[in-house]
GROMACS .gro file of C-alpha atoms in nm:
model
  466
    1MET     CA    1  -1.016  -2.740   0.917
    2GLY     CA    2  -1.119  -2.549   1.231
    3SER     CA    3  -1.181  -2.176   1.186
    4ILE     CA    4  -0.868  -1.965   1.223
    5LYS     CA    5  -0.906  -1.662   1.448
    6THR     CA    6  -0.729  -1.330   1.386
    7LYS     CA    7  -0.571  -1.337   1.733
    8GLU     CA    8  -0.417  -1.675   1.651
    9LEU     CA    9  -0.265  -1.525   1.337
   10SER     CA   10  -0.132  -1.229   1.539
   11LYS     CA   11   0.058  -1.469   1.768
   12ILE     CA   12   0.262  -1.603   1.475
   13GLY     CA   13   0.339  -1.258   1.333
   14TYR     CA   14   0.039  -1.186   1.106
   15THR     CA   15  -0.033  -0.846   1.260
   16ASN     CA   16  -0.155  -0.667   0.948
   17ASP     CA   17  -0.535  -0.671   0.900
   18ARG     CA   18  -0.513  -0.708   0.522
   19ALA     CA   19  -0.265  -0.997   0.553
   20ARG     CA   20  -0.491  -1.174   0.805
   21SER     CA   21  -0.796  -1.129   0.584
   22LEU     CA   22  -0.604  -1.267   0.285
   23VAL     CA   23  -0.486  -1.569   0.487
   24ILE     CA   24  -0.833  -1.658   0.616
   25ASN     CA   25  -0.977  -1.630   0.263
   26ILE     CA   26  -0.704  -1.844   0.100
   27MET     CA   27  -0.702  -2.110   0.371
   28SER     CA   28  -1.080  -2.152   0.376
   29ARG     CA   29  -1.088  -2.191  -0.004
   30HIS     CA   30  -0.777  -2.396  -0.080
   31PHE     CA   31  -0.671  -2.566   0.246
   32LYS     CA   32  -1.002  -2.675   0.400
   33HIS     CA   33  -0.888  -3.040   0.411
   34HIS     CA   34  -0.577  -2.960   0.616
   35SER     CA   35  -0.582  -2.971   0.995
   36LYS     CA   36  -0.552  -2.645   1.188
   37PRO     CA   37  -0.208  -2.731   1.338
   38GLU     CA   38  -0.078  -2.806   0.986
   39ILE     CA   39  -0.206  -2.472   0.858
   40MET     CA   40  -0.056  -2.276   1.150
   41GLU     CA   41   0.283  -2.443   1.095
   42LEU     CA   42   0.263  -2.365   0.722
   43LEU     CA   43   0.178  -1.999   0.789
   44ALA     CA   44   0.464  -1.963   1.037
   45ASP     CA   45   0.696  -2.113   0.774
   46ILE     CA   46   0.575  -1.866   0.509
   47LYS     CA   47   0.648  -1.575   0.743
   48ALA     CA   48   0.992  -1.717   0.829
   49ASP     CA   49   1.094  -1.779   0.467
   50PRO     CA   50   0.861  -1.593   0.225
   51ALA     CA   51   1.104  -1.624  -0.068
   52LYS     CA   52   1.053  -2.002  -0.068
   53TYR     CA   53   0.681  -1.953  -0.140
   54ARG     CA   54   0.687  -1.647  -0.366
   55SER     CA   55   0.648  -1.845  -0.689
   56HIS     CA   56   0.365  -2.062  -0.546
   57ASP     CA   57   0.037  -2.002  -0.731
   58ILE     CA   58  -0.171  -1.969  -0.414
   59LEU     CA   59   0.068  -1.908  -0.123
   60GLY     CA   60   0.273  -1.653  -0.316
   61LYS     CA   61   0.012  -1.387  -0.238
   62ILE     CA   62   0.070  -1.439   0.134
   63ALA     CA   63   0.449  -1.454   0.094
   64ASP     CA   64   0.448  -1.116  -0.085
   65LYS     CA   65   0.317  -0.953   0.231
   66PHE     CA   66   0.643  -1.038   0.410
   67MET     CA   67   0.902  -0.981   0.135
   68ASP     CA   68   0.971  -0.618   0.218
   69GLU     CA   69   0.892  -0.605   0.590
   70PRO     CA   70   1.124  -0.382   0.794
   71VAL     CA   71   1.327  -0.578   1.050
   72GLU     CA   72   1.355  -0.461   1.411
   73CYS     CA   73   1.696  -0.508   1.571
   74HIS     CA   74   1.615  -0.682   1.903
   75PHE     CA   75   1.746  -1.020   1.791
   76GLN     CA   76   2.063  -1.222   1.760
   77SER     CA   77   2.182  -1.353   1.423
   78HIS     CA   78   2.347  -1.694   1.392
   79GLU     CA   79   2.538  -1.864   1.110
   80LEU     CA   80   2.510  -2.234   1.029
   81LEU     CA   81   2.805  -2.464   1.085
   82GLU     CA   82   2.988  -2.623   0.791
   83LYS     CA   83   3.094  -2.922   0.998
   84THR     CA   84   2.792  -3.081   1.162
   85GLY     CA   85   2.742  -3.307   1.463
   86GLN     CA   86   2.683  -3.683   1.470
   87LEU     CA   87   2.367  -3.798   1.285
   88LYS     CA   88   2.245  -4.160   1.277
   89VAL     CA   89   1.968  -4.261   1.031
   90TYR     CA   90   1.761  -4.579   1.079
   91GLY     CA   91   1.573  -4.736   0.786
   92ALA     CA   92   1.730  -4.486   0.544
   93LYS     CA   93   1.604  -4.661   0.226
   94GLU     CA   94   1.240  -4.587   0.311
   95ILE     CA   95   1.292  -4.222   0.414
   96GLU     CA   96   1.227  -3.949   0.157
   97ARG     CA   97   1.520  -3.728   0.061
   98SER     CA   98   1.352  -3.405   0.176
   99ALA     CA   99   1.320  -3.541   0.533
  100LYS     CA  100   1.690  -3.629   0.538
  101GLN     CA  101   1.776  -3.280   0.408
  102GLN     CA  102   1.565  -3.121   0.682
  103MET     CA  103   1.749  -3.326   0.943
  104GLU     CA  104   2.089  -3.237   0.795
  105LEU     CA  105   1.994  -2.869   0.814
  106ALA     CA  106   1.905  -2.910   1.183
  107MET     CA  107   2.243  -3.074   1.238
  108SER     CA  108   2.416  -2.755   1.118
  109LEU     CA  109   2.273  -2.537   1.397
  110PRO     CA  110   2.541  -2.404   1.633
  111VAL     CA  111   2.344  -2.539   1.933
  112THR     CA  112   2.311  -2.895   1.794
  113VAL     CA  113   2.512  -3.170   1.964
  114GLN     CA  114   2.375  -3.492   1.810
  115GLY     CA  115   2.082  -3.615   1.600
  116ALA     CA  116   1.896  -3.926   1.488
  117LEU     CA  117   1.630  -3.998   1.228
  118MET     CA  118   1.377  -4.275   1.293
  119PRO     CA  119   1.255  -4.517   1.022
  120ASP     CA  120   0.903  -4.366   1.014
  121ALA     CA  121   1.047  -4.022   0.924
  122HIS     CA  122   0.885  -3.791   0.672
  123THR     CA  123   0.901  -3.419   0.592
  124GLY     CA  124   0.757  -3.178   0.847
  125TYR     CA  125   0.797  -2.811   0.935
  126GLY     CA  126   1.135  -2.729   1.084
  127LEU     CA  127   1.245  -3.069   1.212
  128PRO     CA  128   1.111  -3.367   1.013
  129ILE     CA  129   0.856  -3.595   1.178
  130GLY     CA  130   1.069  -3.875   1.323
  131GLY     CA  131   1.356  -3.638   1.394
  132VAL     CA  132   1.542  -3.650   1.727
  133LEU     CA  133   1.772  -3.359   1.811
  134ALA     CA  134   2.001  -3.305   2.111
  135THR     CA  135   2.094  -2.942   2.174
  136GLN     CA  136   2.308  -2.748   2.419
  137ASN     CA  137   2.102  -2.528   2.655
  138ALA     CA  138   1.848  -2.442   2.385
  139VAL     CA  139   1.490  -2.549   2.311
  140LEU     CA  140   1.339  -2.533   1.959
  141PRO     CA  141   0.957  -2.493   1.960
  142PHE     CA  142   0.931  -2.631   1.604
  143ALA     CA  143   1.142  -2.936   1.702
  144VAL     CA  144   0.873  -3.016   1.962
  145GLY     CA  145   0.584  -2.938   1.729
  146VAL     CA  146   0.242  -2.775   1.750
  147ASP     CA  147   0.070  -3.063   1.930
  148ILE     CA  148   0.293  -3.052   2.239
  149GLY     CA  149   0.293  -3.374   2.440
  150CYS     CA  150   0.106  -3.575   2.178
  151ARG     CA  151   0.114  -3.923   2.325
  152MET     CA  152   0.000  -4.284   2.324
  153ALA     CA  153  -0.178  -4.463   2.610
  154LEU     CA  154  -0.257  -4.836   2.630
  155THR     CA  155  -0.467  -5.002   2.901
  156ILE     CA  156  -0.468  -5.383   2.912
  157LEU     CA  157  -0.802  -5.510   3.044
  158ASP     CA  158  -0.919  -5.819   3.230
  159GLU     CA  159  -1.122  -5.954   2.936
  160GLY     CA  160  -1.040  -6.137   2.612
  161GLU     CA  161  -1.170  -6.188   2.259
  162SER     CA  162  -1.513  -6.309   2.373
  163PHE     CA  163  -1.593  -5.967   2.527
  164LEU     CA  164  -1.565  -5.796   2.188
  165LYS     CA  165  -1.791  -6.055   2.026
  166ARG     CA  166  -2.058  -6.033   2.296
  167PHE     CA  167  -2.051  -5.659   2.366
  168SER     CA  168  -1.940  -5.493   2.040
  169HIS     CA  169  -2.260  -5.283   2.035
  170GLN     CA  170  -2.199  -5.154   2.389
  171VAL     CA  171  -1.835  -5.075   2.300
  172LYS     CA  172  -1.947  -4.870   1.996
  173VAL     CA  173  -2.204  -4.681   2.205
  174ALA     CA  174  -1.944  -4.605   2.474
  175LEU     CA  175  -1.695  -4.478   2.216
  176LYS     CA  176  -1.958  -4.244   2.072
  177GLU     CA  177  -2.079  -4.116   2.411
  178TYR     CA  178  -1.753  -4.088   2.605
  179THR     CA  179  -1.516  -3.941   2.344
  180HIS     CA  180  -1.515  -3.614   2.154
  181PHE     CA  181  -1.307  -3.541   1.843
  182GLY     CA  182  -1.231  -3.223   1.648
  183MET     CA  183  -1.050  -2.892   1.681
  184GLU     CA  184  -1.321  -2.728   1.892
  185GLY     CA  185  -1.556  -2.830   2.173
  186GLY     CA  186  -1.529  -3.102   2.435
  187LEU     CA  187  -1.729  -3.363   2.622
  188GLU     CA  188  -2.086  -3.278   2.713
  189PHE     CA  189  -2.029  -3.361   3.080
  190SER     CA  190  -1.766  -3.193   3.299
  191GLN     CA  191  -1.431  -3.359   3.367
  192GLU     CA  192  -1.217  -3.334   3.680
  193HIS     CA  193  -0.840  -3.373   3.699
  194GLU     CA  194  -0.574  -3.232   3.930
  195VAL     CA  195  -0.385  -3.084   3.632
  196LEU     CA  196  -0.648  -2.808   3.609
  197ASP     CA  197  -0.542  -2.688   3.956
  198SER     CA  198  -0.174  -2.665   3.859
  199PRO     CA  199  -0.018  -2.337   3.983
  200VAL     CA  200   0.171  -2.316   3.651
  201PHE     CA  201  -0.153  -2.188   3.490
  202GLN     CA  202  -0.093  -1.865   3.689
  203TYR     CA  203   0.271  -1.818   3.583
  204THR     CA  204   0.207  -1.632   3.255
  205GLU     CA  205  -0.072  -1.424   3.107
  206LEU     CA  206  -0.100  -1.669   2.816
  207LEU     CA  207  -0.154  -1.971   3.044
  208ARG     CA  208  -0.409  -1.782   3.256
  209LYS     CA  209  -0.611  -1.712   2.941
  210LEU     CA  210  -0.594  -2.076   2.832
  211GLN     CA  211  -0.701  -2.238   3.160
  212ALA     CA  212  -1.077  -2.220   3.093
  213LYS     CA  213  -1.035  -2.368   2.743
  214ALA     CA  214  -0.819  -2.647   2.887
  215ALA     CA  215  -1.099  -2.729   3.133
  216ARG     CA  216  -1.358  -2.738   2.852
  217GLN     CA  217  -1.146  -2.967   2.632
  218LEU     CA  218  -1.026  -3.207   2.903
  219GLY     CA  219  -1.080  -3.570   2.802
  220SER     CA  220  -1.130  -3.492   2.433
  221SER     CA  221  -0.916  -3.562   2.125
  222GLY     CA  222  -0.807  -3.363   1.820
  223SER     CA  223  -0.847  -3.435   1.449
  224GLY     CA  224  -0.617  -3.592   1.188
  225ASN     CA  225  -0.460  -3.918   1.306
  226HIS     CA  226  -0.585  -3.902   1.666
  227PHE     CA  227  -0.789  -4.204   1.769
  228VAL     CA  228  -0.941  -4.406   2.054
  229GLU     CA  229  -0.982  -4.777   1.984
  230PHE     CA  230  -1.054  -5.114   2.139
  231GLY     CA  231  -0.873  -5.422   2.015
  232LEU     CA  232  -0.683  -5.731   2.122
  233ILE     CA  233  -0.323  -5.740   2.238
  234GLU     CA  234  -0.122  -6.062   2.240
  235LEU     CA  235   0.154  -6.043   2.501
  236GLN     CA  236   0.476  -6.234   2.448
  237GLU     CA  237   0.630  -6.479   2.692
  238ASP     CA  238   0.833  -6.323   2.974
  239ASN     CA  239   0.692  -5.978   2.891
  240ALA     CA  240   0.805  -5.677   3.096
  241LEU     CA  241   0.452  -5.633   3.237
  242GLN     CA  242   0.480  -5.978   3.395
  243LEU     CA  243   0.135  -6.078   3.269
  244PRO     CA  244   0.054  -6.427   3.137
  245PRO     CA  245   0.131  -6.453   2.761
  246LYS     CA  246  -0.214  -6.455   2.598
  247LYS     CA  247  -0.465  -6.230   2.418
  248TYR     CA  248  -0.622  -5.948   2.620
  249LEU     CA  249  -0.884  -5.686   2.543
  250ALA     CA  250  -0.708  -5.348   2.535
  251LEU     CA  251  -0.789  -4.978   2.495
  252LEU     CA  252  -0.546  -4.766   2.292
  253SER     CA  253  -0.558  -4.387   2.249
  254HIS     CA  254  -0.354  -4.130   2.057
  255SER     CA  255  -0.397  -3.754   2.109
  256GLY     CA  256  -0.224  -3.452   2.255
  257SER     CA  257  -0.264  -3.125   2.442
  258ARG     CA  258  -0.551  -2.978   2.237
  259GLY     CA  259  -0.584  -2.596   2.218
  260LEU     CA  260  -0.354  -2.547   2.517
  261GLY     CA  261  -0.049  -2.694   2.342
  262ALA     CA  262  -0.128  -2.536   2.005
  263ASN     CA  263  -0.150  -2.186   2.154
  264ILE     CA  264   0.173  -2.231   2.353
  265ALA     CA  265   0.350  -2.354   2.038
  266GLN     CA  266   0.230  -2.062   1.825
  267HIS     CA  267   0.319  -1.801   2.087
  268TYR     CA  268   0.674  -1.920   2.156
  269THR     CA  269   0.751  -2.011   1.794
  270GLY     CA  270   0.681  -1.644   1.715
  271ILE     CA  271   0.915  -1.527   1.992
  272ALA     CA  272   1.190  -1.769   1.880
  273MET     CA  273   1.170  -1.653   1.519
  274ASP     CA  274   1.175  -1.287   1.622
  275THR     CA  275   1.474  -1.319   1.855
  276CYS     CA  276   1.687  -1.589   1.691
  277LYS     CA  277   1.766  -1.497   1.331
  278LEU     CA  278   1.902  -1.774   1.110
  279PRO     CA  279   1.956  -1.806   0.734
  280ARG     CA  280   1.616  -1.828   0.566
  281SER     CA  281   1.646  -2.200   0.494
  282ALA     CA  282   1.673  -2.268   0.868
  283GLN     CA  283   1.450  -1.999   1.020
  284GLN     CA  284   1.188  -2.253   1.135
  285LEU     CA  285   1.462  -2.402   1.356
  286ALA     CA  286   1.489  -2.085   1.565
  287TRP     CA  287   1.554  -2.162   1.931
  288LEU     CA  288   1.501  -2.013   2.274
  289ASP     CA  289   1.805  -1.994   2.503
  290MET     CA  290   1.726  -2.172   2.829
  291ASN     CA  291   1.889  -1.886   3.021
  292THR     CA  292   1.631  -1.637   2.892
  293GLU     CA  293   1.289  -1.559   3.037
  294ALA     CA  294   1.118  -1.679   2.717
  295GLY     CA  295   1.311  -2.007   2.728
  296GLN     CA  296   1.210  -2.072   3.087
  297GLU     CA  297   0.848  -1.973   3.019
  298TYR     CA  298   0.829  -2.210   2.721
  299TRP     CA  299   0.981  -2.494   2.922
  300LEU     CA  300   0.726  -2.455   3.202
  301SER     CA  301   0.441  -2.418   2.952
  302MET     CA  302   0.555  -2.718   2.746
  303ASN     CA  303   0.569  -2.937   3.056
  304LEU     CA  304   0.223  -2.821   3.162
  305ALA     CA  305   0.091  -2.909   2.814
  306GLY     CA  306   0.250  -3.253   2.850
  307ASP     CA  307   0.082  -3.304   3.189
  308TYR     CA  308  -0.247  -3.190   3.036
  309ALA     CA  309  -0.214  -3.435   2.744
  310ARG     CA  310  -0.161  -3.714   2.998
  311ALA     CA  311  -0.470  -3.595   3.186
  312CYS     CA  312  -0.680  -3.612   2.867
  313HIS     CA  313  -0.578  -3.976   2.819
  314ASP     CA  314  -0.646  -4.046   3.187
  315ARG     CA  315  -1.002  -3.920   3.150
  316ILE     CA  316  -1.062  -4.105   2.819
  317HIS     CA  317  -0.952  -4.436   2.974
  318ILE     CA  318  -1.132  -4.384   3.308
  319ASN     CA  319  -1.458  -4.286   3.136
  320LEU     CA  320  -1.463  -4.579   2.892
  321ILE     CA  321  -1.347  -4.843   3.139
  322LYS     CA  322  -1.611  -4.733   3.391
  323ALA     CA  323  -1.888  -4.717   3.127
  324LEU     CA  324  -1.817  -5.075   3.018
  325GLY     CA  325  -1.760  -5.216   3.368
  326LEU     CA  326  -1.404  -5.328   3.291
  327GLN     CA  327  -1.095  -5.368   3.511
  328SER     CA  328  -0.744  -5.250   3.422
  329LEU     CA  329  -0.451  -5.492   3.453
  330ALA     CA  330  -0.173  -5.260   3.332
  331LYS     CA  331  -0.122  -4.924   3.164
  332VAL     CA  332   0.163  -4.805   2.939
  333GLU     CA  333   0.195  -4.454   2.793
  334ASN     CA  334   0.450  -4.224   2.632
  335HIS     CA  335   0.489  -3.876   2.478
  336HIS     CA  336   0.622  -3.828   2.126
  337ASN     CA  337   0.620  -3.449   2.064
  338PHE     CA  338   0.828  -3.316   2.349
  339ALA     CA  339   1.170  -3.210   2.477
  340TRP     CA  340   1.349  -3.359   2.777
  341GLN     CA  341   1.663  -3.273   2.971
  342ASP     CA  342   1.890  -3.577   2.945
  343THR     CA  343   2.253  -3.690   2.969
  344LEU     CA  344   2.453  -3.834   2.678
  345ALA     CA  345   2.684  -4.134   2.710
  346ASP     CA  346   2.982  -3.898   2.740
  347GLY     CA  347   2.822  -3.721   3.038
  348ARG     CA  348   2.713  -3.405   2.857
  349SER     CA  349   2.382  -3.252   2.965
  350VAL     CA  350   2.154  -3.185   2.667
  351ILE     CA  351   1.793  -3.118   2.570
  352ILE     CA  352   1.658  -3.401   2.354
  353HIS     CA  353   1.372  -3.305   2.121
  354ARG     CA  354   1.160  -3.590   1.986
  355LYS     CA  355   0.928  -3.467   1.710
  356GLY     CA  356   0.731  -3.780   1.640
  357ALA     CA  357   0.965  -4.023   1.816
  358THR     CA  358   0.917  -4.251   2.116
  359PRO     CA  359   1.150  -4.238   2.420
  360ALA     CA  360   1.336  -4.572   2.436
  361HIS     CA  361   1.582  -4.569   2.726
  362ALA     CA  362   1.687  -4.913   2.850
  363GLY     CA  363   1.380  -5.078   3.005
  364GLU     CA  364   1.145  -4.791   2.908
  365MET     CA  365   0.805  -4.903   2.775
  366GLY     CA  366   0.635  -4.744   2.475
  367ILE     CA  367   0.372  -4.794   2.204
  368ILE     CA  368   0.432  -4.774   1.828
  369PRO     CA  369   0.101  -4.777   1.631
  370GLY     CA  370   0.045  -4.863   1.265
  371SER     CA  371  -0.289  -4.759   1.112
  372MET     CA  372  -0.658  -4.829   1.166
  373CYS     CA  373  -0.616  -5.174   1.001
  374THR     CA  374  -0.262  -5.270   1.102
  375PRO     CA  375  -0.090  -5.366   1.429
  376ALA     CA  376   0.045  -5.145   1.705
  377TYR     CA  377   0.345  -5.276   1.897
  378LEU     CA  378   0.409  -5.264   2.270
  379VAL     CA  379   0.786  -5.224   2.298
  380MET     CA  380   1.064  -5.187   2.552
  381GLY     CA  381   1.362  -4.963   2.478
  382LYS     CA  382   1.723  -5.081   2.466
  383GLY     CA  383   1.875  -4.739   2.542
  384VAL     CA  384   2.090  -4.697   2.229
  385ASP     CA  385   2.316  -4.389   2.245
  386ASN     CA  386   2.332  -4.336   1.866
  387ALA     CA  387   1.952  -4.318   1.853
  388LEU     CA  388   1.945  -4.071   2.145
  389TYR     CA  389   1.749  -4.334   2.341
  390SER     CA  390   1.461  -4.317   2.090
  391ALA     CA  391   1.245  -4.525   1.853
  392SER     CA  392   0.983  -4.443   1.590
  393HIS     CA  393   0.642  -4.307   1.697
  394GLY     CA  394   0.440  -4.501   1.443
  395ALA     CA  395   0.446  -4.628   1.085
  396GLY     CA  396   0.491  -4.276   0.946
  397ARG     CA  397   0.303  -4.130   0.650
  398ALA     CA  398   0.372  -4.263   0.301
  399MET     CA  399   0.132  -4.008   0.146
  400SER     CA  400   0.037  -3.651   0.229
  401ARG     CA  401  -0.323  -3.603   0.341
  402LYS     CA  402  -0.404  -3.447   0.002
  403ARG     CA  403  -0.256  -3.741  -0.190
  404ALA     CA  404  -0.426  -3.992   0.039
  405LYS     CA  405  -0.760  -3.827  -0.034
  406GLU     CA  406  -0.696  -3.835  -0.409
  407ASN     CA  407  -0.590  -4.201  -0.406
  408MET     CA  408  -0.867  -4.357  -0.197
  409THR     CA  409  -1.246  -4.362  -0.217
  410VAL     CA  410  -1.482  -4.402   0.079
  411SER     CA  411  -1.606  -4.733  -0.063
  412GLY     CA  412  -1.247  -4.852  -0.115
  413MET     CA  413  -1.163  -4.776   0.247
  414LYS     CA  414  -1.479  -4.951   0.370
  415LYS     CA  415  -1.370  -5.263   0.180
  416MET     CA  416  -1.025  -5.253   0.342
  417LEU     CA  417  -1.181  -5.215   0.688
  418ALA     CA  418  -1.422  -5.503   0.625
  419ASN     CA  419  -1.137  -5.730   0.509
  420ALA     CA  420  -0.943  -5.645   0.826
  421GLY     CA  421  -1.250  -5.701   1.048
  422VAL     CA  422  -1.233  -5.342   1.176
  423THR     CA  423  -1.529  -5.117   1.257
  424LEU     CA  424  -1.462  -4.743   1.209
  425ILE     CA  425  -1.665  -4.469   1.378
  426GLY     CA  426  -1.590  -4.136   1.209
  427GLY     CA  427  -1.255  -4.122   1.031
  428SER     CA  428  -1.165  -4.000   0.682
  429VAL     CA  429  -0.992  -4.132   0.370
  430GLU     CA  430  -0.693  -3.909   0.455
  431GLU     CA  431  -0.612  -4.160   0.731
  432ASN     CA  432  -0.666  -4.474   0.522
  433PRO     CA  433  -0.412  -4.754   0.583
  434LEU     CA  434  -0.238  -4.704   0.246
  435ALA     CA  435  -0.146  -4.348   0.352
  436TYR     CA  436   0.103  -4.504   0.597
  437LYS     CA  437   0.428  -4.697   0.562
  438ASN     CA  438   0.432  -5.070   0.636
  439ILE     CA  439   0.448  -5.088   1.016
  440ASP     CA  440   0.627  -5.425   1.015
  441GLN     CA  441   0.904  -5.289   0.790
  442VAL     CA  442   0.938  -4.986   1.017
  443ILE     CA  443   0.964  -5.212   1.324
  444ALA     CA  444   1.219  -5.435   1.146
  445ALA     CA  445   1.437  -5.130   1.076
  446GLN     CA  446   1.477  -5.060   1.448
  447THR     CA  447   1.526  -5.400   1.611
  448GLU     CA  448   1.850  -5.274   1.769
  449LEU     CA  449   1.651  -4.996   1.943
  450ILE     CA  450   1.353  -5.187   2.086
  451GLU     CA  451   1.233  -5.527   2.200
  452ILE     CA  452   0.873  -5.625   2.116
  453GLN     CA  453   0.658  -5.712   2.419
  454GLY     CA  454   0.316  -5.745   2.255
  455ARG     CA  455   0.116  -5.696   1.935
  456PHE     CA  456  -0.215  -5.508   1.936
  457MET     CA  457  -0.477  -5.538   1.658
  458PRO     CA  458  -0.752  -5.273   1.634
  459ALA     CA  459  -1.115  -5.390   1.625
  460ILE     CA  460  -1.339  -5.087   1.690
  461VAL     CA  461  -1.183  -4.751   1.604
  462ARG     CA  462  -1.310  -4.400   1.678
  463MET     CA  463  -1.165  -4.098   1.492
  464ASN     CA  464  -1.261  -3.746   1.391
  465LYS     CA  465  -1.492  -3.720   1.090
  466ASP     CA  466  -1.399  -3.424   0.870
   0.00000   0.00000   0.00000
């Protein structure tokens, strides 16, 4: 867990000094194995619905601080709908009930038009991970998530299996020297990218304050399940990249918009919850009207965070490819925590939120990873309306981080890695392969949504070490 600052707590409504002190004390003692984004989402949820946590042995003390807060009247209240919009669930047998219930709650919002749940779905805050939601002229910060623009990037390289055998030491050294993981800090050498000169950084006071941090963290990755890895991808015949069907060396990365996205998410989630009042069970699904100043500010900021996440991947791939003297043959990348303006089959204009889901319009390329020991799939979308042109964003968690830690030892994980022929630099038992669903089952549950173009197997993996 990265250290939580009082100003970060203020942004999500923890404005009382005693409440902030209590939070920092409880989180440092009882939630030190949780990532900072997870903790910030949890704290926002406690503020939104304190009654839900009042009986909790530890979190009840925080919830009590919000039970009798006076409410200012500068908001709009909304009721939930009894008759909900169209929801399509893929791979329903493997999805926990609580994730389905979260999605059903989102479907009852008056701004919801249509929804879909991907086969890797599991419970999240607000919208479940794997939830896809189309809304009318409204954007939900919690349906995008804290790590705005979290994305995958795959570069296929002009080498094969023999390169890994001959130069595995050099690959490990490059991964250690040209990546940085963790909530704070960045690379030890400066990074350049045109995104840092974006005029959008000057549009709001918040973005102006975050520009220097964005520059410091450019080209780095977060914690949790973020990774940078080298492996081999086997491309299928007649693949969409039009490359010969054989095994290639490839570089795969997964990370998002770092502190920039997290701060934007916290700031506008607070505004949404203050201005859009819903029944307590649904308060995390508060939205910003796109016709309001806050809605437009969030949209601009979200898109900037998405551009910045892409820039981080650009720098990771450029740095490593240059360090190892490699040549790129093709690159595929996609967001999976984002909102897009799109058009439904019936012609309606909507905003599609994908919280942990891959865009899969007809012909659109994407990457669906498994775990550090299991395959990732290069896929092409089929553009299915019922799925809101989406697919899963990975295998999806089968265990919480806490349960994964309790059910796996370091030596047990080392044995699994050795059996799979995978070298891990950093990492933690919370991300062990058994913490995830079976990627092949998840892929099988969405064959009507995607067409497989290639299969990637990790070989040398770099992750954050807690």
